[in-house]
Amino acid sequence: MNVVEVTKYGGPEVLVAGRAPDPVAGAGQLVIGVSVADVMSIDAQLRSGWGREWFPGEPPYVPGTGVAGRVLSVGDGVDAGWIGRRVAALVPGGGYAERVAADAETVVTVPDEVPLWRAAALVQVGPAALSLIRAAGLEPGTRVLVTGAGGALGLALVGLATAAGARVTAAAHGPAKQRAALEAGAATVVDYPRLEDPDALTDPGDSTGLSRPHDPGDSTGLSRPDDRTDAGGPAAPDGGGRFEVVFDGVGGEVGGCAFRLLGPGGRFFAYGVPSGATAAIDPAEADRRGVRVTGMEQVQFAPAEFSRLAEETMREIAAGRLATVVGLAVPLERAREAHAALEARELVGKAVLLVTAQAVRYRELGGPEVLELEEVPMPRPGPGQVRVAVRAAGVNPIDRKIRAGFPGATIDGPQGTGIELAGTVDALGPGVTGWRLGDAVFGQVASGALATHAIAEADRLVGKPAELSYAEAAALPVAVGTAVRTLRELGVGPGLTLLIHAVAGGVGLAAAQLARALGARVIGTASERHHEVLRGLGVHPVSTGTAWRSACPAAWTGCWTPRAGAC
């Protein structure tokens, strides 16, 4: 199977794609075919060599402790009914792989309405967030500070605390993370340098330049007061007192600052150390102020407790009460990029690794009902090919005809559909030059465009202009290509007249605009509801039927029916 290994301690470059034997389910275990792997900040920290005194083990090893996918096999003592089930799991390692063995007691079912990518993103974050919120004992009006609020766990805490009626201040670096925190429900956002500035804790516009978005309560059922002028409450003389609860996901100096902002009897939860160190908190000071300090033990669970919280997480996701932002989703072999993004502190929300793709396929000829969305192996480009992360795909009449069995179409095994796409290059095959990862492209493929990832010949793609949306670009290849070839055959040019039947279709519209650009006069048949749009494009519209005959001159260049060609 394909895996990504940490080959030695170091930067993201030590993550190397390779091969490893398929795992075998032992007693009490399941083997999961991984669709999506979670990427945690601690994965990057351990890869760098941090925490060796707490986390034994040496490279090479396969990282990754959270996955989602389907059960492939089970070991002794595990019900065979698990096979084929959609699941999410906590594993001791090995998640950056196509398959992983997991203890059955840390595997939970993923409801059909929950996408596997969301399950993977929240299988570790969700239980931690639920545990922290419960331990905090929040009530309506509780003043809460969340540091690291732009990360996955921070955003989950903001959302859950707001839903509990708390008044949340979110501390995060940069407008993108602060905006995400506002959208998650925070009443106020602040950047770390101004965390102890009373004026920065009154209105998000004061410190970030962001304005309050439309109240999410209108669409989510959450209710927050509009008046934010007392967002933190007055500061106590010793500098504390603005908050009753702090969720600290940063540690270090930021965590120490957050601790100072707690009032007497406050609750301080330290659950993350991306800064590399926990907050320096004087136990005597905490005792003097009656502050309860809780560390990582609140987010470390025995298997039975994890299972209970993970099952609740999946229910909360399905009900729409627990969400996160996935700021980066890249294929397994590009795990380096996910680690680099985490270390750059630029990522909003979660990073996940896509181990499989999704594609619309059919296994028999027929109507639309034969189409199914399926998990498929991540396609790999061959020589002269690129893999495209599809952002939009075109749907053409020929797709429908082939699926229905015309003309003479046959099927032997699962068949993809779609020949037009637009997206970004996310893998290069051998010998490909001229394209780079991340390039925005559009073009044609042999089949399989209706998928999250598709393979294209490198020379069948062109760069997408920035002013063109992905949806617009995906609609162009077949229509424009067909129109160009036909107009060239007809010799359309200045002073000539062209009649296009069914001009309001994709090919017809492309041909009409290109013919006008070449100086031709264009007459087009279409239903009356399209006439206004056609006039705006410089086309003389006539109704479908025989009305076009009176609109045509005695001598004309040609007539073109997109479905039948020139006539």
XYZ file of C-alpha atoms in Angstrom:
567
model
C 0.000 0.000 0.000
C 0.998 3.645 -0.374
C 2.089 5.459 2.771
C 3.890 8.614 3.856
C 6.722 8.094 6.336
C 8.731 10.305 8.654
C 12.193 9.157 7.558
C 14.094 11.124 10.204
C 13.510 14.044 12.558
C 13.399 17.369 10.753
C 11.255 19.712 8.695
C 8.375 18.818 6.372
C 10.894 17.567 3.803
C 11.478 14.399 5.870
C 7.956 13.240 4.981
C 8.466 10.826 2.089
C 5.907 8.860 0.074
C 6.653 5.156 -0.044
C 5.258 1.651 0.091
C 4.524 -0.632 3.028
C 2.904 -4.042 3.549
C -0.854 -4.067 3.966
C -1.877 -4.341 7.632
C -3.582 -7.462 8.935
C -6.332 -7.238 11.538
C -5.323 -8.808 14.829
C -7.667 -9.959 17.549
C -10.096 -7.166 18.421
C -9.044 -5.080 15.415
C -10.407 -3.885 12.086
C -8.544 -2.888 8.933
C -9.850 0.376 7.511
C -9.478 1.448 3.903
C -8.567 5.068 4.567
C -10.400 7.732 2.582
C -9.252 10.781 4.550
C -6.517 11.162 7.172
C -6.523 13.860 9.828
C -3.437 16.066 10.213
C -2.776 17.361 13.727
C -0.357 20.013 14.926
C 1.225 17.405 17.155
C 2.051 15.337 14.048
C 4.302 18.164 12.893
C 5.768 18.698 16.356
C 6.675 15.028 16.785
C 8.129 14.923 13.275
C 10.471 17.762 14.266
C 11.754 15.769 17.255
C 9.772 17.614 19.932
C 8.341 15.633 22.851
C 10.551 12.551 22.658
C 10.431 12.233 26.441
C 6.655 11.764 26.307
C 6.226 10.029 22.946
C 8.668 7.154 22.539
C 9.572 5.796 19.124
C 12.072 6.624 16.427
C 11.880 7.212 12.678
C 11.091 5.770 10.279
C 7.402 5.643 11.139
C 4.047 6.417 9.520
C 2.326 9.298 11.367
C -1.377 9.979 11.682
C -3.796 9.174 14.480
C -7.208 10.023 13.017
C -8.815 8.505 9.906
C -12.134 7.960 8.174
C -12.981 5.370 5.547
C -14.562 1.926 5.172
C -13.887 -1.292 7.034
C -12.156 -3.846 4.799
C -11.656 -6.755 7.192
C -11.972 -7.729 10.847
C -9.922 -9.830 13.231
C -10.925 -12.443 15.765
C -13.603 -11.335 18.167
C -14.954 -8.547 15.940
C -18.404 -8.755 14.350
C -18.139 -9.267 10.577
C -21.046 -6.835 10.219
C -18.472 -4.044 10.431
C -17.144 -4.924 6.957
C -18.126 -2.264 4.428
C -19.289 0.191 7.082
C -18.315 3.874 6.918
C -16.253 4.612 10.007
C -13.944 7.059 11.744
C -11.245 5.943 14.128
C -8.518 6.925 16.526
C -5.362 4.906 15.836
C -1.991 4.855 17.621
C -0.229 5.802 14.377
C -0.072 4.775 10.744
C -2.929 6.977 9.537
C -1.014 8.508 6.619
C -1.655 5.372 4.562
C -4.156 3.668 2.294
C -5.004 1.149 5.020
C -4.607 1.073 8.777
C -5.387 -1.366 11.576
C -7.489 0.033 14.425
C -8.714 -1.357 17.723
C -12.448 -1.938 17.408
C -13.113 -0.039 20.645
C -11.834 3.214 19.076
C -13.846 2.887 15.843
C -17.236 4.571 15.416
C -19.803 4.499 12.641
C -20.113 7.589 10.443
C -23.748 8.447 9.583
C -24.561 8.438 5.872
C -25.260 12.176 5.908
C -21.781 13.007 7.253
C -19.033 13.289 4.609
C -15.957 11.233 5.407
C -13.722 14.299 5.132
C -15.715 16.007 7.866
C -15.659 12.888 10.017
C -11.870 12.670 9.696
C -11.455 16.365 10.452
C -13.478 16.075 13.665
C -12.797 12.556 14.932
C -10.116 13.903 17.288
C -11.216 17.530 17.576
C -14.855 16.754 18.364
C -14.316 14.607 21.474
C -11.793 17.120 22.822
C -14.153 20.053 22.280
C -17.126 18.281 23.854
C -15.043 17.260 26.873
C -13.697 20.779 27.411
C -17.105 22.434 27.089
C -18.649 20.020 29.592
C -15.822 20.499 32.080
C -16.137 24.286 31.846
C -19.746 24.250 33.040
C -20.789 27.133 30.792
C -23.995 29.025 31.410
C -25.741 31.764 29.423
C -23.657 34.911 29.698
C -20.415 33.216 30.797
C -17.488 35.313 29.560
C -15.132 33.026 27.628
C -11.759 33.578 25.961
C -10.531 31.103 23.331
C -6.906 31.374 22.196
C -5.866 29.625 19.021
C -9.400 30.341 17.870
C -8.528 30.072 14.176
C -7.558 26.413 14.498
C -9.872 23.438 14.227
C -10.342 22.852 17.959
C -10.526 26.579 18.661
C -13.292 27.065 16.097
C -15.205 24.087 17.495
C -14.953 25.556 20.996
C -16.140 28.957 19.782
C -19.184 27.371 18.162
C -20.097 25.108 21.069
C -19.542 27.801 23.696
C -21.688 30.247 21.758
C -24.417 27.623 21.397
C -24.310 27.211 25.193
C -25.074 30.921 25.551
C -21.569 32.056 26.471
C -20.161 35.379 25.331
C -17.016 34.438 23.442
C -13.915 36.478 22.697
C -11.718 34.763 20.115
C -7.980 35.423 20.007
C -6.370 34.576 16.680
C -3.683 35.956 14.406
C -4.668 37.543 11.115
C -7.929 38.596 9.445
C -8.679 35.191 7.884
C -8.634 33.358 11.210
C -10.484 36.151 12.959
C -13.182 36.154 10.294
C -13.595 32.395 10.682
C -13.995 32.863 14.440
C -16.665 35.502 13.918
C -18.504 33.189 11.536
C -18.291 30.428 14.159
C -20.125 32.698 16.599
C -17.558 34.786 18.481
C -18.876 38.107 19.755
C -15.433 39.714 19.628
C -12.087 38.928 18.017
C -8.630 40.191 18.925
C -5.065 39.603 17.790
C -2.539 38.401 20.353
C -0.466 41.604 20.677
C -3.590 43.456 21.865
C -4.962 40.744 24.123
C -4.311 42.765 27.286
C -5.494 46.045 25.760
C -8.974 46.824 27.185
C -9.885 48.834 24.088
C -9.174 45.825 21.843
C -11.793 43.720 23.593
C -14.786 45.873 22.852
C -15.504 45.612 19.130
C -13.902 43.516 16.413
C -13.559 46.556 14.208
C -11.256 48.232 16.746
C -8.450 45.704 16.434
C -8.944 43.827 13.189
C -10.703 46.094 10.754
C -13.467 43.480 10.525
C -17.095 44.402 10.821
C -19.648 42.189 12.496
C -21.275 39.897 9.934
C -25.010 39.269 9.817
C -25.971 37.596 13.092
C -25.615 33.834 12.651
C -28.466 33.464 15.087
C -30.800 34.127 12.164
C -29.800 30.853 10.528
C -28.444 28.659 13.299
C -30.717 29.278 16.223
C -27.961 30.969 18.215
C -28.859 34.222 19.887
C -26.343 36.862 20.913
C -26.940 40.426 22.110
C -26.215 43.126 19.575
C -24.613 45.516 22.061
C -20.921 44.628 22.261
C -19.636 47.664 24.123
C -19.148 45.650 27.325
C -17.722 42.553 25.592
C -15.190 41.672 28.236
C -16.505 43.493 31.224
C -14.297 45.868 33.195
C -10.803 44.759 34.094
C -10.051 44.067 37.734
C -7.301 46.163 39.359
C -4.787 43.311 39.138
C -5.356 42.962 35.394
C -7.633 39.937 35.654
C -11.378 39.653 35.703
C -12.350 40.059 32.080
C -13.148 36.352 31.663
C -14.587 33.516 33.689
C -13.298 30.714 31.436
C -10.207 30.484 29.240
C -9.606 27.764 26.655
C -5.909 28.073 25.831
C -4.830 26.337 22.651
C -1.525 28.194 22.266
C 0.478 28.056 25.500
C 3.666 30.055 26.069
C 3.373 33.811 26.498
C -0.108 33.902 24.989
C -1.334 31.367 27.528
C 0.268 33.326 30.360
C -1.438 36.494 29.205
C -4.783 34.694 28.973
C -4.344 33.410 32.528
C -3.868 36.962 33.798
C -7.203 37.935 32.266
C -9.145 35.422 34.358
C -11.183 36.688 37.261
C -11.299 35.124 40.740
C -12.716 31.615 40.658
C -12.106 31.295 36.923
C -11.445 28.100 34.984
C -8.327 27.754 32.816
C -8.023 24.887 30.313
C -4.679 24.317 28.584
C -5.142 21.870 25.710
C -2.509 22.745 23.084
C 1.113 23.808 22.824
C 1.837 24.831 19.211
C 4.128 27.484 20.722
C 6.279 24.606 21.982
C 5.684 25.244 25.700
C 2.803 25.347 28.128
C 1.772 28.613 29.743
C 3.948 29.548 32.726
C 1.378 29.607 35.518
C 2.349 30.077 39.145
C 0.339 27.529 41.186
C 0.422 29.849 44.190
C -1.073 32.650 42.111
C -3.776 30.309 40.826
C -4.592 29.255 44.403
C -4.684 32.875 45.603
C -7.221 33.774 42.926
C -9.140 30.520 43.193
C -8.473 29.652 39.552
C -8.921 26.016 38.570
C -6.219 24.976 36.081
C -6.787 21.892 33.934
C -4.175 20.525 31.552
C -3.968 17.992 28.747
C -5.679 15.327 30.853
C -9.010 16.835 29.824
C -8.416 15.837 26.188
C -6.854 12.428 26.802
C -9.340 9.581 26.958
C -9.562 5.911 27.764
C -10.915 3.930 24.787
C -14.452 3.655 26.160
C -14.650 7.396 26.866
C -13.244 8.227 23.439
C -15.796 5.965 21.784
C -18.662 7.628 23.653
C -17.479 11.129 22.772
C -16.702 10.201 19.158
C -20.187 8.751 18.687
C -21.630 11.964 20.115
C -19.381 13.936 17.759
C -20.835 12.147 14.731
C -24.374 12.813 15.958
C -23.581 16.489 16.502
C -22.092 16.760 13.004
C -25.144 15.081 11.476
C -27.427 17.487 13.358
C -25.443 20.502 12.153
C -24.380 21.524 15.644
C -20.658 20.804 15.249
C -18.584 21.975 12.316
C -15.107 23.045 11.418
C -13.326 24.712 8.551
C -11.068 22.543 6.393
C -8.512 25.067 5.228
C -6.340 22.612 3.304
C -7.110 19.256 1.699
C -4.296 17.691 -0.318
C -3.583 14.176 -1.591
C -1.691 11.801 0.669
C 1.618 12.146 -1.144
C 1.588 15.918 -0.530
C 1.572 15.618 3.268
C 4.605 17.919 3.367
C 2.388 20.826 2.322
C -0.030 20.180 5.167
C 2.787 20.151 7.725
C 4.339 23.290 6.232
C 0.997 25.104 6.419
C 0.571 24.149 10.073
C 4.052 25.343 10.955
C 3.589 28.622 9.088
C 0.561 29.341 11.331
C -1.364 30.425 8.246
C -3.888 27.608 8.121
C -7.489 28.342 9.056
C -9.136 25.315 10.628
C -8.079 21.819 9.649
C -5.702 20.163 7.226
C -6.613 16.718 5.906
C -5.017 14.243 3.517
C -7.174 12.816 0.735
C -6.308 9.161 0.281
C -9.152 8.329 -2.101
C -11.164 10.332 -4.606
C -14.896 10.482 -5.276
C -16.352 9.978 -8.728
C -19.764 9.750 -10.368
C -19.913 6.326 -12.020
C -22.418 3.850 -13.435
C -22.339 0.076 -13.781
C -25.194 -0.393 -16.225
C -26.695 1.600 -19.084
C -29.887 3.491 -18.368
C -31.382 6.693 -17.060
C -30.026 9.120 -14.453
C -30.866 6.649 -11.703
C -27.857 4.468 -12.643
C -25.432 7.222 -11.591
C -23.778 6.714 -8.205
C -21.231 8.741 -6.228
C -18.480 6.309 -5.240
C -15.187 6.245 -3.369
C -12.431 5.345 -5.844
C -8.643 5.037 -5.610
C -6.851 8.351 -6.005
C -5.860 8.391 -9.708
C -2.159 8.712 -10.499
C -0.932 10.486 -13.632
C 1.171 8.600 -16.159
C 3.757 10.003 -18.611
C 2.554 13.240 -20.174
C -0.424 13.464 -17.831
C -1.480 15.643 -14.922
C -3.989 15.099 -12.167
C -6.535 17.873 -11.737
C -8.349 18.641 -8.492
C -11.716 19.336 -10.091
C -13.514 22.530 -9.100
C -16.220 22.343 -11.794
C -17.213 19.875 -14.513
C -19.296 20.323 -17.646
C -22.313 18.147 -18.431
C -22.923 17.475 -22.131
C -25.659 15.760 -24.145
C -23.116 13.157 -25.249
C -22.650 12.142 -21.598
C -26.350 11.348 -21.376
C -26.389 9.519 -24.705
C -23.438 7.294 -23.838
C -24.906 6.507 -20.421
C -28.213 5.584 -22.074
C -26.534 3.272 -24.595
C -26.510 5.467 -27.725
C -24.912 5.192 -30.236
C -24.110 1.525 -29.729
C -22.449 2.163 -26.368
C -21.565 -0.817 -24.229
C -20.258 -1.082 -20.706
C -17.834 -3.484 -19.091
C -17.354 -2.588 -15.440
C -17.708 0.768 -13.665
C -17.718 3.726 -16.054
C -16.972 7.367 -15.265
C -18.704 10.245 -16.964
C -17.934 13.793 -18.055
C -15.371 15.151 -20.514
C -15.009 18.823 -19.498
C -13.434 20.147 -16.329
C -11.779 23.067 -14.615
C -9.633 22.965 -11.503
C -6.070 23.060 -10.247
C -3.090 20.885 -11.088
C -2.274 18.744 -8.054
C 0.074 16.061 -9.458
C 2.425 15.831 -12.450
C 3.246 12.677 -14.393
C 6.733 11.865 -15.714
C 7.962 14.169 -18.442
C 5.389 16.911 -17.907
C 6.713 20.443 -18.304
C 4.943 23.771 -18.466
C 2.586 23.095 -15.561
C 3.142 23.551 -11.844
C 1.224 22.351 -8.828
C -1.605 24.758 -8.108
C -1.959 26.080 -11.670
C -5.587 26.853 -12.537
C -6.530 25.005 -15.735
C -9.456 23.865 -17.859
C -9.866 21.486 -20.761
C -11.088 18.089 -21.912
C -10.501 14.564 -20.660
C -11.359 11.205 -22.170
C -13.844 10.472 -19.370
C -14.334 10.842 -15.644
C -14.526 14.627 -15.248
C -17.373 14.322 -12.740
C -15.034 13.509 -9.881
C -13.020 15.198 -7.180
C -9.825 14.313 -9.088
C -9.346 13.402 -12.743
C -6.464 12.575 -15.083
C -5.905 14.755 -18.152
C -3.349 14.777 -20.930
C -1.134 17.767 -20.215
C -1.498 19.089 -23.773
C -5.318 19.070 -23.560
C -5.356 21.707 -20.843
C -5.002 25.475 -20.965
C -4.484 28.007 -18.216
C -7.631 29.524 -16.720
C -7.715 33.338 -16.806
C -8.261 34.852 -13.370
C -11.387 36.693 -14.505
C -13.042 33.421 -15.547
C -14.758 31.382 -12.846
C -14.158 27.638 -12.647
C -17.808 27.003 -13.555
C -17.557 29.227 -16.620
C -14.294 27.612 -17.692
C -15.685 24.077 -17.393
C -18.498 24.976 -19.789
C -16.153 26.076 -22.588
C -14.017 23.232 -24.028
C -16.614 21.252 -26.007
C -18.760 24.225 -26.968
C -15.913 26.460 -28.095
C -13.966 23.638 -29.752
C -16.987 22.509 -31.769
C -17.869 26.072 -32.722
C -14.348 26.950 -33.860
C -14.035 23.868 -36.070
C -17.420 24.418 -37.710
C -16.977 28.144 -38.309
C -13.628 27.408 -39.897
C -15.196 24.816 -42.215
C -17.964 27.237 -43.219
C -15.487 30.028 -43.881
C -17.453 32.527 -41.817
C -16.125 36.066 -42.046
C -17.048 39.766 -42.411
C -20.256 40.571 -44.277
C -21.591 37.029 -44.267
C -24.811 35.786 -42.661
C -25.069 32.650 -40.572
C -28.213 30.926 -39.359
C -27.741 28.871 -36.206
C -30.523 26.565 -35.108
C -30.865 26.067 -31.326
C -28.608 29.048 -30.767
C -29.360 29.214 -27.036
C -27.474 25.984 -26.342
C -23.841 25.827 -25.277
C -22.387 25.256 -28.741
C -24.849 27.656 -30.357
C -23.991 30.510 -27.997
C -20.272 29.955 -28.510
C -20.674 29.883 -32.295
C -22.840 33.000 -32.301
C -20.374 35.065 -30.289
C -17.374 33.877 -32.285
C -19.160 34.525 -35.584
C -20.054 38.040 -34.450
C -16.432 38.615 -33.496
C -15.470 37.545 -37.038
C -17.801 40.204 -38.481
C -20.683 37.969 -39.534
C -24.389 38.619 -39.113
C -26.014 35.938 -36.967
C -29.617 34.777 -37.001
C -30.591 32.186 -34.420
C -33.613 30.072 -33.641
C -34.609 29.789 -30.017
C -37.660 29.872 -27.794
C -38.917 33.352 -27.018
C -37.740 33.262 -23.411
C -34.143 33.452 -24.699
C -34.655 36.281 -27.195
C -33.696 39.151 -24.897
C -30.386 37.534 -23.952
C -29.628 36.783 -27.601
C -30.284 40.363 -28.653
C -27.837 41.460 -25.980
C -25.205 39.318 -27.716
C -25.936 40.888 -31.094
C -27.881 37.902 -32.422
C -31.117 38.352 -34.389
C -33.437 35.831 -32.679
C -36.379 34.105 -34.342
C -38.763 31.591 -32.866
C -38.305 27.900 -33.438
C -40.301 26.705 -36.441
C -40.464 28.317 -39.888
C -40.160 31.967 -38.795
C -36.445 31.898 -39.549
C -37.129 31.724 -43.303
C -38.521 35.262 -43.430
C -35.575 36.584 -41.423
C -32.981 35.239 -43.837
C -31.773 37.105 -46.936
C -32.154 35.612 -50.378
C -28.491 34.576 -50.311
C -26.658 33.610 -47.167
C -23.456 31.980 -46.111
C -24.799 28.898 -44.367
C -27.072 27.332 -41.862
C -25.825 25.442 -38.840
C -27.649 23.163 -36.488
C -25.343 22.395 -33.544
C -26.893 18.974 -33.191
C -26.570 18.056 -36.885
C -23.800 20.263 -38.225
C -23.896 22.435 -41.341
C -26.951 22.347 -43.591
